Protein backbone atom coordinates (compact mmCIF):
# COMPACT_ATOMS: atom_id res chain seq x y z
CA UNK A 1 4.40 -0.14 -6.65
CA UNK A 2 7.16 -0.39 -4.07
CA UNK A 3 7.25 -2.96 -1.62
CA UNK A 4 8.24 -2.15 2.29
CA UNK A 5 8.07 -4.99 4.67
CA UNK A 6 6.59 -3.85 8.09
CA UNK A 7 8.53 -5.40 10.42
CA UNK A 8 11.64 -5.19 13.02
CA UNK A 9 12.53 -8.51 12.46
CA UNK A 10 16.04 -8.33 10.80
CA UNK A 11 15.71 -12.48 9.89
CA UNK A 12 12.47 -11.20 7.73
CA UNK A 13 14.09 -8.51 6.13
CA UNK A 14 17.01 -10.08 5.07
CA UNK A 15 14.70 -12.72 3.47
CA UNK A 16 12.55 -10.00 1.72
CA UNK A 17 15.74 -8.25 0.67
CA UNK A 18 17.19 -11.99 -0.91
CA UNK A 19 14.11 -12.16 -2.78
CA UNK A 20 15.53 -9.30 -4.63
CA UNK A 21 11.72 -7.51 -4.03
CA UNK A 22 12.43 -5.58 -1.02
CA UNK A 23 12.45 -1.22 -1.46
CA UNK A 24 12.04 -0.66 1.86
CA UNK A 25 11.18 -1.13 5.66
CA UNK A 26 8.59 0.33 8.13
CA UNK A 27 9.10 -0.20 11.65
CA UNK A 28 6.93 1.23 15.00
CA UNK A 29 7.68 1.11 18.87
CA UNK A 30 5.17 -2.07 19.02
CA UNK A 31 7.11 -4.33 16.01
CA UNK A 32 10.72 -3.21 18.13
CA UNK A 33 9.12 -4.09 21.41
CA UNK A 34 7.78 -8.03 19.75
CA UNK A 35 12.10 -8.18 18.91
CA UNK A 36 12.34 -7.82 22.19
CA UNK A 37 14.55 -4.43 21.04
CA UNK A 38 14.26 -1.81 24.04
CA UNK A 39 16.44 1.17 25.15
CA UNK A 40 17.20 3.82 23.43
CA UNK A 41 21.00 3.07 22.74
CA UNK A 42 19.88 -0.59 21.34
CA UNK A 43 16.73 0.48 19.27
CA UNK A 44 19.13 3.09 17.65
CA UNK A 45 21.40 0.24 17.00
CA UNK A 46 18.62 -1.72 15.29
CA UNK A 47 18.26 1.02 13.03
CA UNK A 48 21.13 1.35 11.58
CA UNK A 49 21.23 -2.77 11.22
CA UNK A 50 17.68 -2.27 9.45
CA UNK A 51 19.62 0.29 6.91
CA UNK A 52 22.68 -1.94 6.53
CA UNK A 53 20.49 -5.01 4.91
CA UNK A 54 18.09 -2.51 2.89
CA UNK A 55 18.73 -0.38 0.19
CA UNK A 56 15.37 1.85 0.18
CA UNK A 57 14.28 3.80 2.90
CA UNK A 58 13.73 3.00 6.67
CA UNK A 59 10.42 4.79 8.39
CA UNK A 60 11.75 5.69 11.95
CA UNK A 61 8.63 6.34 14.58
CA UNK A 62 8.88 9.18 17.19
CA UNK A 63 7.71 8.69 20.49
CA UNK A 64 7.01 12.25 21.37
CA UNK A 65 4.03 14.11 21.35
CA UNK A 66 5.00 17.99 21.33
CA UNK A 67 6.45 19.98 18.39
CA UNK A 68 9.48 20.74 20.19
CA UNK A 69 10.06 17.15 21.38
CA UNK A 70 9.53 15.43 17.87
CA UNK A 71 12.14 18.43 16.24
CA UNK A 72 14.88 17.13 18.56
CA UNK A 73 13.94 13.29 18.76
CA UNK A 74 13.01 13.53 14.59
CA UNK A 75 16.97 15.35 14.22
CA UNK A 76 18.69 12.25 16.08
CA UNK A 77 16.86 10.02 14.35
CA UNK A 78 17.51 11.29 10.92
CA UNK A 79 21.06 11.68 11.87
CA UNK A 80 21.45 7.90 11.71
CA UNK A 81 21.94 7.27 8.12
CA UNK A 82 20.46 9.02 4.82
CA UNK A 83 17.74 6.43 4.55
CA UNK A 84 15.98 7.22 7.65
CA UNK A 85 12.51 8.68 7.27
CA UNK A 86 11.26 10.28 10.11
CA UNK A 87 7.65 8.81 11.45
CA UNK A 88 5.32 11.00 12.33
CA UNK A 89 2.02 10.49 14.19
CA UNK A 90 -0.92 12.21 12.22
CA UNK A 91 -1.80 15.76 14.82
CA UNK A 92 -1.84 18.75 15.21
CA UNK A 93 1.81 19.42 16.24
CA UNK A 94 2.97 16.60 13.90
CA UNK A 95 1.81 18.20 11.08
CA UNK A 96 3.92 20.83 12.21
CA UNK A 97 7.21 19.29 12.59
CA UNK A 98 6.39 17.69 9.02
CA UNK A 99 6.60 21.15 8.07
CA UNK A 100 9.74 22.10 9.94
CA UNK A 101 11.70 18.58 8.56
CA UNK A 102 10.23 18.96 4.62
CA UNK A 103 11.70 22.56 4.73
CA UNK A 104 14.90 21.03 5.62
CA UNK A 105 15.38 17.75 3.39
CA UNK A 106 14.57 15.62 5.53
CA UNK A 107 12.33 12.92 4.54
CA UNK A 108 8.67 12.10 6.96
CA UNK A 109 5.79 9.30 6.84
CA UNK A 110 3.07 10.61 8.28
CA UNK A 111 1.46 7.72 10.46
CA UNK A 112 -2.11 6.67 11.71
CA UNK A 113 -4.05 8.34 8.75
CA UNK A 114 -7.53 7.47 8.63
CA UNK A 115 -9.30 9.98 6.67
CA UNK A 116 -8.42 11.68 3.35
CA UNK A 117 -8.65 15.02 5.08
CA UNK A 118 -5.89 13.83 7.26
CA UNK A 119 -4.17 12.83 4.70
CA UNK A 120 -4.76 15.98 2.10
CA UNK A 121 -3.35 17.90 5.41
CA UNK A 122 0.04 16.16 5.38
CA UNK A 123 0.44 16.22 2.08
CA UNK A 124 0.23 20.52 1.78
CA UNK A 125 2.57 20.21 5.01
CA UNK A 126 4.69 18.65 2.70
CA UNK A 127 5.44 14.41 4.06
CA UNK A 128 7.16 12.11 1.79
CA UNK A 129 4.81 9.14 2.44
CA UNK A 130 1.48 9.42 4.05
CA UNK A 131 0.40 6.07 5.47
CA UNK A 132 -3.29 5.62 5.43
CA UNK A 133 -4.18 1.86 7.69
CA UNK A 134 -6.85 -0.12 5.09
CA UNK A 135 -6.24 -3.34 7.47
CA UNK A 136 -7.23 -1.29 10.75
CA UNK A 137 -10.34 0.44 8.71
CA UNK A 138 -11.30 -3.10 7.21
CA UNK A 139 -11.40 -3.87 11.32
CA UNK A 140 -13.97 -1.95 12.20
CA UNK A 141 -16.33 -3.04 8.61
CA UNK A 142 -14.88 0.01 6.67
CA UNK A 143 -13.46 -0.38 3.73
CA UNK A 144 -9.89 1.08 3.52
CA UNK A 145 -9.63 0.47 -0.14
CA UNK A 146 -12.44 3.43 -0.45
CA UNK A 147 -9.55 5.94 1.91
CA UNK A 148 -6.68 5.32 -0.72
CA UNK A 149 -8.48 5.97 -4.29
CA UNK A 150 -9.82 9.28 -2.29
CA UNK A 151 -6.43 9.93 -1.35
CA UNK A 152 -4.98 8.80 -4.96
CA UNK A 153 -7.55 11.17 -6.59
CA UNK A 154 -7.23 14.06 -4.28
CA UNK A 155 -2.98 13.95 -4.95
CA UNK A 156 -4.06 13.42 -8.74
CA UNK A 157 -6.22 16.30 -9.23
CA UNK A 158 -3.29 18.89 -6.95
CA UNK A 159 0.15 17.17 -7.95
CA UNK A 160 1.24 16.39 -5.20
CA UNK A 161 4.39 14.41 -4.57
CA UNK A 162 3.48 12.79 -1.54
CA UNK A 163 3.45 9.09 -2.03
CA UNK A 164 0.81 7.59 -0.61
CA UNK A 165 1.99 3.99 1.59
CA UNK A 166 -0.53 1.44 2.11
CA UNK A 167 -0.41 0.42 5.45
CA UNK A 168 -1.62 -2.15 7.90
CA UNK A 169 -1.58 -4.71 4.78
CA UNK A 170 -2.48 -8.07 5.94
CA UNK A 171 -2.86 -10.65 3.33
CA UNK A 172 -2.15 -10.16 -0.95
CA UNK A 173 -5.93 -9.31 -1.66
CA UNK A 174 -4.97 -6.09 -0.18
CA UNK A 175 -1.35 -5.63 -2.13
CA UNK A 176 -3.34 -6.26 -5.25
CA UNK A 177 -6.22 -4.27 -4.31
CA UNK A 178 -3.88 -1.33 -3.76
CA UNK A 179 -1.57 -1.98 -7.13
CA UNK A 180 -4.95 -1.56 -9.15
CA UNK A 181 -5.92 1.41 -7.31
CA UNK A 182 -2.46 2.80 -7.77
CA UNK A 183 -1.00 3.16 -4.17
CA UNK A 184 2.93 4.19 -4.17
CA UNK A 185 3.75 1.80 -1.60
CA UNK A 186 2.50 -0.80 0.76
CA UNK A 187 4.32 -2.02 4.11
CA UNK A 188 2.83 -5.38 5.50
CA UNK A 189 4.59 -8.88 6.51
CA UNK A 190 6.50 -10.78 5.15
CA UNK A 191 3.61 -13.57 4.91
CA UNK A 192 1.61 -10.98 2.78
CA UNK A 193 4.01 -10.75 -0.07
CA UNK A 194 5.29 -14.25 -0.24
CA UNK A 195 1.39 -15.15 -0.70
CA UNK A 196 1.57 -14.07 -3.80
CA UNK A 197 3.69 -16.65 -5.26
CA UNK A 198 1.34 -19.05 -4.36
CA UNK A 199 -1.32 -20.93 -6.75
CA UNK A 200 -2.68 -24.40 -7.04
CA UNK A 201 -1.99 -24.36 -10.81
CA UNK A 202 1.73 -23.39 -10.32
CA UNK A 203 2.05 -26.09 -7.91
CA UNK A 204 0.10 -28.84 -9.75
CA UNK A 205 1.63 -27.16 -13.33
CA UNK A 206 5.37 -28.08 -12.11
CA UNK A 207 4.30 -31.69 -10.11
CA UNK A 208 3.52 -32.72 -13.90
CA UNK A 209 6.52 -31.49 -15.46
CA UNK A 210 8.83 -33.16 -12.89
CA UNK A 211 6.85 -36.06 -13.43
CA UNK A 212 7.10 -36.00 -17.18
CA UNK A 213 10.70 -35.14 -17.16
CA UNK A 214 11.21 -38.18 -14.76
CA UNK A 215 9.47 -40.55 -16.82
CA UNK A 216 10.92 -39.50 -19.91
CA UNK A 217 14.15 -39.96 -18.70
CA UNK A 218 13.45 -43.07 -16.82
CA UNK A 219 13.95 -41.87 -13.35
């Protein structure tokens, strides 16, 4: 499973990226805006900072709303750098553009899936990633882990190559949950993945072999 970090913070994904875990980064309007990144020129900018630090690919949102608007705000976007994957808000006309920017190479996450009928729709229209939110489902006492094995067993049973990005991932239940249910991806903090390097037994395990070392070596 590939591991995005869904942030604008370019402190956090530098960290994620020394970790040596990092495949990727997700980023939204509300995560540039908490940077305190605004302006088109500058949020552009940050873009091509986020690409400089990460190897994987960089999910770009769109702000527009129309078909014709997303085309040309998608296009400058993508024009960035090669890692750029155009984000696209799950409707109507963005399951259209997803159309128009599959049939020309250029790579789209479709964003705020909530159903698997949404997200059997982007995947015929061809997305790279679909991004289906378990932590916003889980929000309102639905379980989002139920949306991606629906998803995973719709793209199973149909081949399709749409990957299938766990999103709105807020604490390591969730990462594992989705690793055993066989997500492609999952974007969440930073604090998310570096909870899983945490147990008591791990912590307590090394105390005692400091200590033993210590005291065998009369320290």
């Amino acid at each position: 499973m590939k591991f995005f970090i869904d942030t604008a913070s370019l402190k956090d994904i530098q960290e994620a990226q020394d970790l040596g875990i990092l495949d990727g980064v997700t980023t939204n309007p509300s995560l540039m805006a908490k940077e305190g990144i605004s302006g088109k020129n500058n949020v552009m900018r940050h873009y091509k900072a986020i690409c400089d630090i990460v190897d994987g690919d960089v999910s770009a949102e769109v702000i527009a709303t129309t078909f014709e608007e997303m085309i040309a705000e998608g296009e400058e976007l993508a024009e960035i750098d090669e890692q750029i994957v155009v984000k696209i808000p799950m409707i109507k006309d963005g399951i259209k553009a997803i159309k128009y920017f599959s049939e020309r190479g250029i790579k789209t996450n479709c964003t705020l899936v909530f159903s698997a009928g949404q997200a059997l729709l982007a995947a015929k229209a061809g997305a790279t990633y679909v991004s289906p939110f378990v932590g916003r489902l889980d929000d309102i006492s639905s379980d989002g882990m139920i949306l991606i094995e629906d998803i995973r067993t719709i793209y199973d049973n149909y081949g399709f190559e749409t990957q299938i990005l766990a999103a709105s991932v807020r604490h390591p239940l969730h990462i594992l949950q989705c690793a055993k249910i066989g997500s492609d991806v999952m974007t969440g903090p930073l604090s998310a993945i570096m909870a899983l390097l945490n147990h008591p037994l791990t912590d307590s395990g090394l105390a005692k072999f400091l200590a033993d070392h210590a005291k065998a070596n009369g320290k």
